[in-house]
Backbone as a printed PyTorch tensor [residue, N CA C, xyz], in Angstrom:
tensor([[[ -91.0640,   60.3710,   15.0510],
         [ -92.1170,   60.0050,   15.9990],
         [ -93.1580,   59.0930,   15.3380]],

        [[ -93.4290,   59.3710,   14.0560],
         [ -94.3930,   58.5420,   13.3320],
         [ -93.8880,   57.1080,   13.2060]],

        [[ -92.5890,   56.9470,   12.9520],
         [ -92.0170,   55.5990,   12.8380],
         [ -92.0260,   54.8860,   14.1780]],

        [[ -91.8150,   55.6360,   15.2520],
         [ -91.8730,   55.0340,   16.5840],
         [ -93.2660,   54.4840,   16.8540]],

        [[ -94.2840,   55.2850,   16.5260],
         [ -95.6660,   54.8360,   16.7190],
         [ -95.9750,   53.6400,   15.8140]],

        [[ -95.4370,   53.6750,   14.5980],
         [ -95.6550,   52.5650,   13.6620],
         [ -95.0920,   51.2560,   14.2090]],

        [[ -93.8700,   51.3070,   14.7180],
         [ -93.2480,   50.0920,   15.2420],
         [ -93.9280,   49.6270,   16.5270]],

        [[ -94.3860,   50.5640,   17.3390],
         [ -95.1120,   50.1820,   18.5470],
         [ -96.4220,   49.4790,   18.1820]],

        [[ -97.1360,   50.0510,   17.2180],
         [ -98.3800,   49.4200,   16.7730],
         [ -98.1410,   48.0850,   16.1060]],

        [[ -97.0770,   48.0060,   15.3050],
         [ -96.7530,   46.7540,   14.6320],
         [ -96.3910,   45.6710,   15.6410]],

        [[ -95.6720,   46.0620,   16.6830],
         [ -95.3200,   45.1090,   17.7180],
         [ -96.5480,   44.5800,   18.4390]],

        [[ -97.4920,   45.4800,   18.7210],
         [ -98.7190,   45.0500,   19.3720],
         [ -99.5300,   44.1040,   18.5090]],

        [[ -99.6780,   44.4450,   17.2320],
         [-100.4470,   43.5890,   16.3220],
         [ -99.7720,   42.2290,   16.1160]],

        [[ -98.4500,   42.2380,   15.9840],
         [ -97.7260,   40.9800,   15.7950],
         [ -97.8850,   40.0740,   17.0050]],

        [[ -97.8120,   40.6560,   18.1850],
         [ -97.9490,   39.8600,   19.4040],
         [ -99.3510,   39.2860,   19.5390]],

        [[-100.3520,   40.0770,   19.2000],
         [-101.7220,   39.5730,   19.2740],
         [-101.9480,   38.4470,   18.2740]],

        [[-101.3980,   38.5970,   17.0700],
         [-101.5740,   37.5630,   16.0550],
         [-100.8720,   36.2660,   16.4500]],

        [[ -99.6270,   36.3790,   16.8900],
         [ -98.8670,   35.1850,   17.2760],
         [ -99.4830,   34.5440,   18.5160]],

        [[ -99.9050,   35.3670,   19.4650],
         [-100.4710,   34.8190,   20.7030],
         [-101.7810,   34.0910,   20.4490]],

        [[-102.5470,   34.5630,   19.4970],
         [-103.7990,   33.8830,   19.1700],
         [-103.5220,   32.4410,   18.7430]],

        [[-102.5210,   32.2770,   17.8770],
         [-102.1430,   30.9400,   17.4280],
         [-101.4940,   30.1490,   18.5530]],

        [[-100.6800,   30.8210,   19.3630],
         [-100.0010,   30.1390,   20.4530],
         [-100.9490,   29.6380,   21.5210]],

        [[-101.9550,   30.4190,   21.8360],
         [-102.9420,   29.9990,   22.8310],
         [-103.7280,   28.7940,   22.3250]],

        [[-104.0280,   28.7940,   21.0370],
         [-104.7320,   27.6510,   20.4560],
         [-103.8610,   26.4020,   20.5250]],

        [[-102.5600,   26.5570,   20.2300],
         [-101.6430,   25.4220,   20.2850],
         [-101.4880,   24.9000,   21.7080]],

        [[-101.5850,   25.7920,   22.6760],
         [-101.4600,   25.3950,   24.0700],
         [-102.7620,   24.9730,   24.7120]],

        [[-103.8140,   24.9080,   23.9140],
         [-105.1490,   24.5130,   24.3970],
         [-105.6600,   25.4220,   25.5100]],

        [[-105.3470,   26.6970,   25.4110],
         [-105.8330,   27.6610,   26.3980],
         [-106.4880,   28.8460,   25.6910]],

        [[-107.0710,   28.5680,   24.5230],
         [-107.6800,   29.6460,   23.7440],
         [-108.7110,   30.4400,   24.5040]],

        [[-109.3690,   29.8210,   25.4900],
         [-110.4110,   30.5140,   26.2510],
         [-109.8430,   31.6560,   27.0880]],

        [[-108.5270,   31.6370,   27.3430],
         [-107.9150,   32.6880,   28.1720],
         [-107.3880,   33.8560,   27.3420]],

        [[-107.4260,   33.7260,   26.0100],
         [-106.7950,   34.7450,   25.1750],
         [-107.4430,   36.1120,   25.3470]],

        [[-108.7550,   36.1440,   25.4050],
         [-109.4550,   37.4270,   25.5150],
         [-109.0580,   38.1640,   26.7830]],

        [[-108.9300,   37.4330,   27.8800],
         [-108.5850,   38.0830,   29.1410],
         [-107.1370,   38.5700,   29.1650]],

        [[-106.2970,   38.0240,   28.2810],
         [-104.8890,   38.4240,   28.2410],
         [-104.5670,   39.4010,   27.1150]],

        [[-105.5600,   39.7450,   26.3150],
         [-105.3170,   40.5880,   25.1410],
         [-104.6430,   41.9070,   25.5130]],

        [[-105.1270,   42.5880,   26.5290],
         [-104.5810,   43.8990,   26.8890],
         [-103.1030,   43.7920,   27.2820]],

        [[-102.7810,   42.8070,   28.1180],
         [-101.3920,   42.6490,   28.5630],
         [-100.4790,   42.2690,   27.4060]],

        [[-100.9530,   41.3780,   26.5530],
         [-100.1500,   40.9640,   25.4070],
         [ -99.9360,   42.1110,   24.4270]],

        [[-100.9970,   42.8570,   24.1600],
         [-100.8750,   43.9970,   23.2580],
         [ -99.9180,   45.0450,   23.7940]],

        [[ -99.9910,   45.3070,   25.1030],
         [ -99.0860,   46.2860,   25.7160],
         [ -97.6380,   45.8080,   25.6400]],

        [[ -97.4290,   44.5160,   25.9080],
         [ -96.0760,   43.9600,   25.8220],
         [ -95.5280,   44.1130,   24.4010]],

        [[ -96.3750,   43.8620,   23.4030],
         [ -95.9400,   44.0050,   22.0230],
         [ -95.6060,   45.4460,   21.6670]],

        [[ -96.3990,   46.3720,   22.1550],
         [ -96.1340,   47.8020,   21.8980],
         [ -94.8090,   48.2360,   22.5270]],

        [[ -94.5660,   47.8020,   23.7540],
         [ -93.3030,   48.1400,   24.4190],
         [ -92.1220,   47.5350,   23.6750]],

        [[ -92.2990,   46.3000,   23.2000],
         [ -91.2410,   45.6700,   22.4180],
         [ -90.9830,   46.4540,   21.1360]],

        [[ -92.0550,   46.9400,   20.5090],
         [ -91.8950,   47.7330,   19.2980],
         [ -91.1130,   49.0060,   19.5430]],

        [[ -91.3490,   49.6380,   20.6810],
         [ -90.6030,   50.8550,   21.0340],
         [ -89.1180,   50.5400,   21.2190]],

        [[ -88.8400,   49.4520,   21.9450],
         [ -87.4460,   49.0620,   22.1690],
         [ -86.7600,   48.7140,   20.8600]],

        [[ -87.4690,   48.0160,   20.0010],
         [ -86.9070,   47.6350,   18.7050],
         [ -86.5920,   48.8760,   17.8710]],

        [[ -87.4950,   49.8490,   17.8880],
         [ -87.2790,   51.0850,   17.1360],
         [ -86.0250,   51.8080,   17.6280]],

        [[ -85.8450,   51.8260,   18.9500],
         [ -84.7090,   52.5320,   19.5250],
         [ -83.4050,   51.7520,   19.3690]],

        [[ -83.5130,   50.4380,   19.3060],
         [ -82.3000,   49.5950,   19.3220],
         [ -81.7350,   49.3430,   17.9280]],

        [[ -82.5910,   49.1380,   16.9500],
         [ -82.1310,   48.7590,   15.6120],
         [ -82.3990,   49.8780,   14.6060]],

        [[ -81.5380,   49.9610,   13.5990],
         [ -81.6940,   50.9520,   12.5470],
         [ -82.1680,   50.3220,   11.2410]],

        [[ -81.7500,   49.0930,   10.9900],
         [ -82.1450,   48.3970,    9.7700],
         [ -83.5720,   47.8630,    9.9220]],

        [[ -84.4000,   48.1020,    8.9260],
         [ -85.8100,   47.7150,    9.0200],
         [ -85.9770,   46.1920,    9.0700]],

        [[ -85.1280,   45.4710,    8.3590],
         [ -85.2150,   44.0120,    8.3940],
         [ -84.9150,   43.4890,    9.7940]],

        [[ -83.9160,   44.0890,   10.4600],
         [ -83.5980,   43.6960,   11.8310],
         [ -84.7680,   43.9820,   12.7570]],

        [[ -85.4450,   45.0800,   12.5150],
         [ -86.5890,   45.4370,   13.3520],
         [ -87.7280,   44.4440,   13.1980]],

        [[ -88.0060,   44.0770,   11.9650],
         [ -89.0930,   43.1240,   11.7210],
         [ -88.8010,   41.7810,   12.3750]],

        [[ -87.5730,   41.2900,   12.2230],
         [ -87.2070,   40.0100,   12.8180],
         [ -87.2700,   40.0790,   14.3350]],

        [[ -86.8220,   41.1980,   14.8960],
         [ -86.8540,   41.3500,   16.3500],
         [ -88.2850,   41.3980,   16.8670]],

        [[ -89.1880,   42.0040,   16.1100],
         [ -90.5900,   42.0590,   16.5160],
         [ -91.2230,   40.6690,   16.4900]],

        [[ -90.8650,   39.8720,   15.4920],
         [ -91.3730,   38.4970,   15.4380],
         [ -90.8720,   37.7120,   16.6450]],

        [[ -89.5900,   37.8690,   16.9610],
         [ -89.0220,   37.1800,   18.1230],
         [ -89.7220,   37.6160,   19.4030]],

        [[ -89.9340,   38.9200,   19.5540],
         [ -90.5990,   39.4300,   20.7590],
         [ -92.0110,   38.8860,   20.8810]],

        [[ -92.7410,   38.8490,   19.7790],
         [ -94.1130,   38.3450,   19.7990],
         [ -94.1550,   36.8830,   20.2290]],

        [[ -93.2390,   36.0820,   19.6830],
         [ -93.2050,   34.6610,   20.0260],
         [ -92.8040,   34.4490,   21.4790]],

        [[ -91.8110,   35.1940,   21.9500],
         [ -91.3520,   35.0220,   23.3230],
         [ -92.4030,   35.4710,   24.3300]],

        [[ -93.0810,   36.5720,   24.0510],
         [ -94.1420,   37.0290,   24.9540],
         [ -95.2570,   35.9940,   25.0270]],

        [[ -95.5830,   35.4250,   23.8850],
         [ -96.6280,   34.3980,   23.8490],
         [ -96.2040,   33.1600,   24.6270]],

        [[ -94.9810,   32.7050,   24.4040],
         [ -94.4930,   31.5080,   25.0800],
         [ -94.4520,   31.7020,   26.5880]],

        [[ -94.0320,   32.8670,   27.0280],
         [ -93.9690,   33.1300,   28.4650],
         [ -95.3550,   33.0530,   29.0930]],

        [[ -96.3320,   33.6410,   28.4290],
         [ -97.6770,   33.6550,   28.9980],
         [ -98.3490,   32.2850,   28.9150]],

        [[ -98.1330,   31.5800,   27.8180],
         [ -98.7030,   30.2400,   27.6880],
         [ -98.1260,   29.3160,   28.7570]],

        [[ -96.8370,   29.4500,   29.0210],
         [ -96.2190,   28.6110,   30.0520],
         [ -96.8030,   28.9200,   31.4310]],

        [[ -97.0710,   30.1790,   31.6840],
         [ -97.7070,   30.5480,   32.9560],
         [ -99.1020,   29.9350,   33.0760]],

        [[ -99.8000,   29.8860,   31.9750],
         [-101.1720,   29.3790,   31.9700],
         [-101.2300,   27.8510,   31.9680]],

        [[-100.3830,   27.2160,   31.1710],
         [-100.5270,   25.7760,   30.9260],
         [ -99.3070,   24.9480,   31.3010]],

        [[ -98.2280,   25.5840,   31.7540],
         [ -96.9980,   24.8750,   32.0900],
         [ -96.4980,   24.0350,   30.9120]],

        [[ -96.5180,   24.6370,   29.7420],
         [ -95.9720,   23.9800,   28.5590],
         [ -95.5990,   25.0240,   27.5200]],

        [[ -94.6350,   24.6550,   26.6810],
         [ -94.1920,   25.5130,   25.5900],
         [ -94.4750,   24.7680,   24.2980]],

        [[ -95.5090,   25.1600,   23.5700],
         [ -95.9400,   24.3970,   22.3840],
         [ -94.8700,   24.3030,   21.2980]],

        [[ -94.7280,   23.0950,   20.7510],
         [ -93.8010,   22.8990,   19.6310],
         [ -94.1660,   23.7790,   18.4440]],

        [[ -95.4590,   24.0940,   18.3070],
         [ -95.9120,   24.9070,   17.1770],
         [ -95.3040,   26.3090,   17.1950]],

        [[ -94.7490,   26.7090,   18.3530],
         [ -94.0780,   28.0010,   18.4390],
         [ -92.5660,   27.8530,   18.5430]],

        [[ -92.0980,   26.9390,   19.3960],
         [ -90.6570,   26.8380,   19.6240],
         [ -89.8910,   26.3600,   18.3880]],

        [[ -90.4330,   25.3710,   17.6910],
         [ -89.7120,   24.8260,   16.5400],
         [ -89.6530,   25.8080,   15.3630]],

        [[ -90.7780,   26.4530,   14.9730],
         [ -90.6700,   27.4710,   13.9210],
         [ -89.7790,   28.6430,   14.3210]],

        [[ -89.7790,   28.9690,   15.6240],
         [ -88.9280,   30.0670,   16.0890],
         [ -87.4580,   29.7110,   15.9070]],

        [[ -87.0950,   28.4640,   16.1900],
         [ -85.7190,   28.0170,   15.9820],
         [ -85.3640,   28.0500,   14.4950]],

        [[ -86.2640,   27.5750,   13.6650],
         [ -86.0130,   27.5610,   12.2240],
         [ -85.8620,   28.9830,   11.6810]],

        [[ -86.6950,   29.8970,   12.1640],
         [ -86.6150,   31.2820,   11.7080],
         [ -85.3040,   31.9290,   12.1600]],

        [[ -84.8660,   31.5830,   13.3660],
         [ -83.5960,   32.1100,   13.8440],
         [ -82.4300,   31.6400,   12.9940]],

        [[ -82.4570,   30.3790,   12.6120],
         [ -81.3980,   29.8540,   11.7400],
         [ -81.4280,   30.5220,   10.3670]],

        [[ -82.6370,   30.7550,    9.8590],
         [ -82.7660,   31.4350,    8.5760],
         [ -82.2140,   32.8510,    8.6600]],

        [[ -82.5490,   33.5490,    9.7530],
         [ -82.0540,   34.9140,    9.9330],
         [ -80.5360,   34.9270,   10.0190]],

        [[ -79.9630,   33.9480,   10.7270],
         [ -78.5050,   33.8810,   10.8530],
         [ -77.8510,   33.6290,    9.4990]],

        [[ -78.4500,   32.7610,    8.7040],
         [ -77.8620,   32.4280,    7.4060],
         [ -77.9390,   33.5960,    6.4290]],

        [[ -78.9850,   34.4120,    6.5520],
         [ -79.1510,   35.5340,    5.6280],
         [ -78.3420,   36.7510,    6.0520]],

        [[ -78.3250,   37.0420,    7.3480],
         [ -77.6590,   38.2490,    7.8200],
         [ -76.1420,   38.1060,    7.8040]],

        [[ -75.6650,   36.9750,    8.2730],
         [ -74.2240,   36.7320,    8.2790],
         [ -73.9930,   35.2260,    8.2150]],

        [[ -73.7850,   34.6850,    7.0330],
         [ -73.6480,   33.2310,    6.8660],
         [ -72.5640,   32.6060,    7.7460]],

        [[ -71.5580,   33.4110,    8.1420],
         [ -70.4720,   32.8580,    8.9500],
         [ -70.9240,   32.5080,   10.3680]],

        [[ -72.0390,   33.0590,   10.8120],
         [ -72.5390,   32.7460,   12.1510],
         [ -73.4550,   31.5230,   12.1360]],

        [[ -73.8360,   31.0810,   10.9490],
         [ -74.7860,   29.9620,   10.8690],
         [ -74.2570,   28.6760,   11.4990]],

        [[ -72.9880,   28.2750,   11.2790],
         [ -72.5200,   27.0310,   11.8960],
         [ -72.6500,   27.0070,   13.4170]],

        [[ -72.2960,   28.1200,   14.0800],
         [ -72.3880,   28.1480,   15.5390],
         [ -73.8350,   28.1210,   15.9920]],

        [[ -74.7130,   28.8220,   15.2650],
         [ -76.1330,   28.8220,   15.6220],
         [ -76.7250,   27.4280,   15.4670]],

        [[ -76.4010,   26.7700,   14.3490],
         [ -76.9100,   25.4220,   14.1160],
         [ -76.3450,   24.4420,   15.1340]],

        [[ -75.0740,   24.5970,   15.4730],
         [ -74.4560,   23.7140,   16.4610],
         [ -75.1090,   23.8920,   17.8260]],

        [[ -75.4180,   25.1360,   18.1810],
         [ -76.0840,   25.3840,   19.4530],
         [ -77.4400,   24.7150,   19.5100]],

        [[ -78.1990,   24.8260,   18.4310],
         [ -79.5050,   24.1520,   18.3650],
         [ -79.3420,   22.6500,   18.5490]],

        [[ -78.3530,   22.0990,   17.8640],
         [ -78.1350,   20.6560,   17.9090],
         [ -77.7400,   20.1970,   19.3090]],

        [[ -76.9120,   20.9810,   19.9790],
         [ -76.4670,   20.6120,   21.3300],
         [ -77.6440,   20.5010,   22.2800]],

        [[ -78.5290,   21.4900,   22.2800],
         [ -79.6720,   21.4520,   23.1870],
         [ -80.6440,   20.3380,   22.8140]],

        [[ -80.8340,   20.1150,   21.5240],
         [ -81.7460,   19.0560,   21.0870],
         [ -81.2200,   17.6780,   21.4770]],

        [[ -79.9280,   17.4550,   21.2480],
         [ -79.3350,   16.1600,   21.5740],
         [ -79.3170,   15.9370,   23.0830]],

        [[ -78.9960,   16.9860,   23.8400],
         [ -78.9850,   16.8680,   25.3020],
         [ -80.3450,   16.4510,   25.8290]],

        [[ -81.3830,   17.0850,   25.3030],
         [ -82.7380,   16.7340,   25.7400],
         [ -83.0610,   15.2810,   25.4230]],

        [[ -82.7450,   14.8470,   24.2160],
         [ -83.0560,   13.4770,   23.8230],
         [ -82.2610,   12.4560,   24.6400]],

        [[ -80.9920,   12.7700,   24.9240],
         [ -80.1820,   11.8490,   25.7100],
         [ -80.7390,   11.6730,   27.1210]],

        [[ -81.0460,   12.7850,   27.7660],
         [ -81.5800,   12.7020,   29.1250],
         [ -82.9570,   12.0420,   29.1140]],

        [[ -83.7400,   12.3240,   28.0850],
         [ -85.0690,   11.7320,   27.9860],
         [ -84.9860,   10.2090,   27.8350]],

        [[ -83.9660,    9.7360,   27.1200],
         [ -83.7870,    8.2960,   26.9350],
         [ -83.1840,    7.6400,   28.1750]],

        [[ -82.1830,    8.3070,   28.7620],
         [ -81.4870,    7.7280,   29.9050],
         [ -82.2840,    7.8270,   31.2030]],

        [[ -83.1100,    8.8750,   31.3170],
         [ -83.9040,    9.0600,   32.5350],
         [ -85.3330,    9.4430,   32.1500]],

        [[ -86.0830,    8.5060,   31.5760],
         [ -87.4400,    8.8180,   31.1020],
         [ -88.4050,    9.2200,   32.2080]],

        [[ -88.0780,    8.8840,   33.4510],
         [ -88.9740,    9.2210,   34.5640],
         [ -88.6870,   10.5870,   35.1590]],

        [[ -87.7270,   11.3060,   34.5750],
         [ -87.3370,   12.5940,   35.1570],
         [ -88.2910,   13.7190,   34.8110]],

        [[ -89.2460,   13.4520,   33.9130],
         [ -90.2160,   14.4720,   33.4970],
         [ -89.5130,   15.7260,   32.9970]],

        [[ -88.4790,   15.5290,   32.2110],
         [ -87.6970,   16.6540,   31.6990],
         [ -88.5610,   17.5500,   30.8170]],

        [[ -88.5400,   18.8540,   31.0620],
         [ -89.3470,   19.7710,   30.2490],
         [ -88.7510,   19.9700,   28.8630]],

        [[ -89.1690,   19.1640,   27.9130],
         [ -88.6180,   19.2640,   26.5710],
         [ -88.8400,   20.6090,   25.9270]],

        [[ -89.9500,   21.2670,   26.2590],
         [ -90.2160,   22.5720,   25.6790],
         [ -89.1520,   23.5950,   26.0330]],

        [[ -88.6060,   23.5160,   27.2540],
         [ -87.5510,   24.4500,   27.6540],
         [ -86.2990,   24.2390,   26.8180]],

        [[ -85.9560,   22.9840,   26.5270],
         [ -84.7820,   22.7080,   25.7110],
         [ -85.0000,   23.1860,   24.2750]],

        [[ -86.2220,   23.0290,   23.7780],
         [ -86.5090,   23.5050,   22.4220],
         [ -86.4570,   25.0250,   22.3590]],

        [[ -86.8870,   25.6820,   23.4380],
         [ -86.7770,   27.1360,   23.4810],
         [ -85.3140,   27.5490,   23.5540]],

        [[ -84.5000,   26.7850,   24.2790],
         [ -83.0650,   27.0760,   24.3210],
         [ -82.4270,   26.8720,   22.9500]],

        [[ -82.8990,   25.8640,   22.2190],
         [ -82.4000,   25.6660,   20.8570],
         [ -82.7350,   26.8820,   19.9920]],

        [[ -83.9460,   27.4100,   20.1600],
         [ -84.3300,   28.6190,   19.4340],
         [ -83.4620,   29.7970,   19.8590]],

        [[ -83.1610,   29.8710,   21.1550],
         [ -82.2940,   30.9440,   21.6530],
         [ -80.9140,   30.8700,   21.0200]],

        [[ -80.3880,   29.6530,   20.8790],
         [ -79.0810,   29.4820,   20.2460],
         [ -79.1100,   29.9390,   18.8000]],

        [[ -80.2390,   29.7080,   18.1350],
         [ -80.3680,   30.1400,   16.7390],
         [ -80.3610,   31.6580,   16.6300]],

        [[ -80.9930,   32.3200,   17.5710],
         [ -81.1280,   33.7760,   17.5110],
         [ -79.9420,   34.5200,   18.1130]],

        [[ -79.3600,   33.9790,   19.1790],
         [ -78.3270,   34.7180,   19.9190],
         [ -76.9780,   34.0220,   19.9220]],

        [[ -76.8940,   32.8150,   19.3080],
         [ -75.6700,   32.0480,   19.3730],
         [ -75.6400,   31.2070,   20.6430]],

        [[ -74.7970,   30.1760,   20.6750],
         [ -74.7470,   29.3050,   21.8470],
         [ -74.3420,   30.0360,   23.1180]],

        [[ -73.4360,   30.9900,   23.0020],
         [ -73.0310,   31.7380,   24.1880],
         [ -74.1880,   32.5740,   24.7260]],

        [[ -74.9590,   33.1640,   23.8230],
         [ -76.1180,   33.9430,   24.2430],
         [ -77.1650,   33.0830,   24.9040]],

        [[ -77.3980,   31.8790,   24.3540],
         [ -78.3630,   30.9590,   24.9470],
         [ -77.9190,   30.5320,   26.3370]],

        [[ -76.6090,   30.2650,   26.4930],
         [ -76.0820,   29.8710,   27.7990],
         [ -76.2340,   31.0040,   28.8160]],

        [[ -75.9830,   32.2380,   28.3710],
         [ -76.1390,   33.3810,   29.2630],
         [ -77.5970,   33.5550,   29.6830]],

        [[ -78.5120,   33.4110,   28.7260],
         [ -79.9350,   33.5250,   29.0340],
         [ -80.3630,   32.4490,   30.0220]],

        [[ -79.8510,   31.2310,   29.8360],
         [ -80.1850,   30.1320,   30.7310],
         [ -79.6870,   30.4070,   32.1440]],

        [[ -78.4620,   30.8980,   32.2610],
         [ -77.8910,   31.1680,   33.5790],
         [ -78.6840,   32.2400,   34.3220]],

        [[ -79.0260,   33.3090,   33.6210],
         [ -79.7890,   34.3890,   34.2610],
         [ -81.1840,   33.9260,   34.6350]],

        [[ -81.8310,   33.1790,   33.7350],
         [ -83.1790,   32.6770,   34.0100],
         [ -83.1830,   31.7410,   35.2140]],

        [[ -82.1700,   30.8870,   35.3060],
         [ -82.0710,   29.9750,   36.4530],
         [ -81.9060,   30.7560,   37.7590]],

        [[ -81.0720,   31.7720,   37.7220],
         [ -80.8440,   32.5720,   38.9250],
         [ -82.1230,   33.2760,   39.3750]],

        [[ -82.8440,   33.8670,   38.4180],
         [ -84.0820,   34.5680,   38.7680],
         [ -85.1380,   33.5870,   39.2700]],

        [[ -85.2680,   32.4480,   38.5820],
         [ -86.2520,   31.4490,   39.0030],
         [ -85.9360,   30.9310,   40.4000]],

        [[ -84.6480,   30.7370,   40.7010],
         [ -84.2570,   30.2600,   42.0250],
         [ -84.5890,   31.3030,   43.0960]],

        [[ -84.3150,   32.5750,   42.7910],
         [ -84.6180,   33.6330,   43.7550],
         [ -86.1150,   33.7220,   44.0280]],

        [[ -86.9050,   33.6430,   42.9760],
         [ -88.3550,   33.6960,   43.1440],
         [ -88.8460,   32.4520,   43.8930]],

        [[ -88.3280,   31.2770,   43.5110],
         [ -88.7540,   30.0420,   44.1550],
         [ -88.3800,   29.9770,   45.6190]],

        [[ -87.2430,   30.5750,   45.9830],
         [ -86.7950,   30.5240,   47.3710],
         [ -87.6740,   31.3500,   48.2940]],

        [[ -88.4340,   32.2730,   47.7370],
         [ -89.3130,   33.1140,   48.5430],
         [ -90.7140,   32.5330,   48.6930]],

        [[ -90.9630,   31.4030,   48.0470],
         [ -92.2890,   30.7980,   48.1080],
         [ -92.4920,   30.0160,   49.4000]],

        [[ -93.7250,   29.8220,   49.7200],
         [ -94.0890,   28.9780,   50.8560],
         [ -93.6400,   27.5420,   50.5500]],

        [[ -92.7860,   26.9390,   51.3970],
         [ -92.2850,   25.5810,   51.1090],
         [ -93.3720,   24.5270,   51.0740]],

        [[ -94.5400,   24.8380,   51.6260],
         [ -95.6320,   23.8660,   51.6440],
         [ -96.4910,   23.9360,   50.3850]],

        [[ -96.2360,   24.9510,   49.5680],
         [ -96.9920,   25.0820,   48.3270],
         [ -96.2830,   24.3400,   47.2020]],

        [[ -97.0400,   24.0830,   46.1410],
         [ -96.4650,   23.4130,   44.9590],
         [ -95.3150,   24.2590,   44.4000]],

        [[ -94.1780,   23.6230,   44.1560],
         [ -92.9940,   24.3370,   43.7130],
         [ -92.8090,   24.2780,   42.2020]],

        [[ -93.8080,   23.8290,   41.5050],
         [ -93.7320,   23.8010,   40.0420],
         [ -93.7160,   25.2240,   39.5120]],

        [[ -92.7810,   25.5230,   38.6420],
         [ -92.6800,   26.8760,   38.1060],
         [ -92.6840,   26.8320,   36.5800]],

        [[ -93.2420,   27.8470,   35.9580],
         [ -93.1970,   27.9450,   34.4880],
         [ -91.8600,   28.5490,   34.0570]],

        [[ -90.8590,   27.7000,   33.8770],
         [ -89.5110,   28.2020,   33.6150],
         [ -89.4480,   29.0300,   32.3380]],

        [[ -90.3060,   28.7090,   31.3770],
         [ -90.3170,   29.4940,   30.1450],
         [ -90.6350,   30.9560,   30.3730]],

        [[ -91.3830,   31.2450,   31.4480],
         [ -91.7200,   32.6290,   31.7600],
         [ -90.4950,   33.4170,   32.2180]],

        [[ -89.4760,   32.7150,   32.6910],
         [ -88.2160,   33.3660,   33.0590],
         [ -87.2320,   33.3400,   31.8890]],

        [[ -87.2530,   32.2540,   31.1490],
         [ -86.2930,   32.0950,   30.0590],
         [ -86.5930,   33.0210,   28.8800]],

        [[ -87.8640,   33.1620,   28.5290],
         [ -88.2210,   33.9800,   27.3650],
         [ -87.7560,   35.4350,   27.4960]],

        [[ -88.0180,   36.1160,   28.6390],
         [ -87.5540,   37.5130,   28.7480],
         [ -86.0310,   37.6420,   28.7170]],

        [[ -85.3190,   36.6620,   29.2860],
         [ -83.8600,   36.7650,   29.2710],
         [ -83.3130,   36.5650,   27.8580]],

        [[ -83.9570,   35.7110,   27.0780],
         [ -83.5450,   35.5630,   25.6730],
         [ -83.7330,   36.8870,   24.9350]],

        [[ -84.8530,   37.5290,   25.1810],
         [ -85.1290,   38.8180,   24.5490],
         [ -84.0890,   39.8610,   24.9610]],

        [[ -83.7340,   39.8770,   26.2550],
         [ -82.7390,   40.8300,   26.7390],
         [ -81.3760,   40.5750,   26.1020]],

        [[ -81.0030,   39.3100,   25.9790],
         [ -79.7210,   38.9750,   25.3500],
         [ -79.7300,   39.3990,   23.8820]],

        [[ -80.8370,   39.1480,   23.2000],
         [ -80.9250,   39.5300,   21.7840],
         [ -80.7600,   41.0400,   21.6200]],

        [[ -81.3650,   41.8090,   22.5020],
         [ -81.2330,   43.2660,   22.4200],
         [ -79.8140,   43.7320,   22.7310]],

        [[ -79.1000,   42.9570,   23.5340],
         [ -77.7620,   43.3710,   23.9520],
         [ -76.6940,   43.0850,   22.9020]],

        [[ -77.0130,   42.2510,   21.9130],
         [ -76.0290,   41.9050,   20.8890],
         [ -75.9330,   43.0360,   19.8670]],

        [[ -74.7560,   43.6260,   19.6730],
         [ -74.6190,   44.6950,   18.6810],
         [ -74.9690,   44.1910,   17.2850]],

        [[ -75.7400,   44.9630,   16.5120],
         [ -76.1090,   44.5260,   15.1550],
         [ -74.9100,   44.2460,   14.2640]],

        [[ -73.7790,   44.9480,   14.5270],
         [ -72.5860,   44.7670,   13.6890],
         [ -71.5540,   43.8820,   14.3750]],

        [[ -72.0130,   42.9690,   15.2440],
         [ -71.1020,   42.0750,   15.9510],
         [ -70.2690,   41.2820,   14.9490]],

        [[ -68.9440,   41.2390,   15.1260],
         [ -68.1130,   40.4690,   14.1940],
         [ -68.5090,   39.0010,   14.1750]],

        [[ -68.4750,   38.4170,   13.0170],
         [ -68.9290,   37.0420,   12.8720],
         [ -68.0690,   36.0600,   13.6510]],

        [[ -66.8330,   36.4440,   13.9780],
         [ -65.9440,   35.5090,   14.6710],
         [ -66.3380,   35.3180,   16.1230]],

        [[ -67.0510,   36.2930,   16.7100],
         [ -67.3640,   36.2240,   18.1340],
         [ -68.2490,   35.0470,   18.4820]],

        [[ -69.3900,   34.8180,   17.7920],
         [ -70.2310,   33.6830,   18.1620],
         [ -69.5630,   32.3360,   17.9660]],

        [[ -68.4590,   32.3010,   17.1810],
         [ -67.8220,   31.0250,   16.8880],
         [ -66.7670,   30.6430,   17.9310]],

        [[ -66.4430,   31.5650,   18.8340],
         [ -65.3490,   31.3190,   19.7600],
         [ -65.6460,   30.1650,   20.7060]],

        [[ -66.9220,   29.9500,   21.0010],
         [ -67.2800,   28.8730,   21.9030],
         [ -66.8690,   27.5330,   21.3410]],

        [[ -66.7460,   27.4340,   20.0270],
         [ -66.3890,   26.1850,   19.3680],
         [ -64.9540,   26.1910,   18.8590]],

        [[ -64.1860,   27.1640,   19.3110],
         [ -62.7680,   27.1600,   18.9970],
         [ -62.3810,   27.9430,   17.8210]]])
């Protein structure tokens, strides 16, 4: 029980620390105080889930960092309709580092997934510069590929799209239809990460690439 409380508290503190930096990066620092309670609670709940889901302490710490970043990104996107590079890019790099340390055989697929989303974003941005493509969403997907593998990122994207479409379809058609997609994508990435068995064979994430 003491360890459960420890991880819950650690999750709350990690989320508050990361969110403080994330709000500053998103130029919405003035809203941080009003969101502190919700962010802290989200971090505590994540800590409880992490304690119940993982047995290895290193896995727990990495999962708490991921949860803190995703909770921050979701809320910042709701507030500012943007996903700051100061969070998405380090999150992708940390995911690649975790993949290389935990199971080096999964690193090629994780790196390839990151590259696919990055290249796709740049290609569309060059070919259709007027499309206002949300680059932050692609960078978050690249981070998802680093943490969950390309198949996990694709699954998170599919679920997030479905939920966003369902929510959007219930809106008043005369209202602005702009949605903070990161607020849907971040929780699904977290759910996919929790669903991956810690002892998943290294060959599984590589199947997408043959």
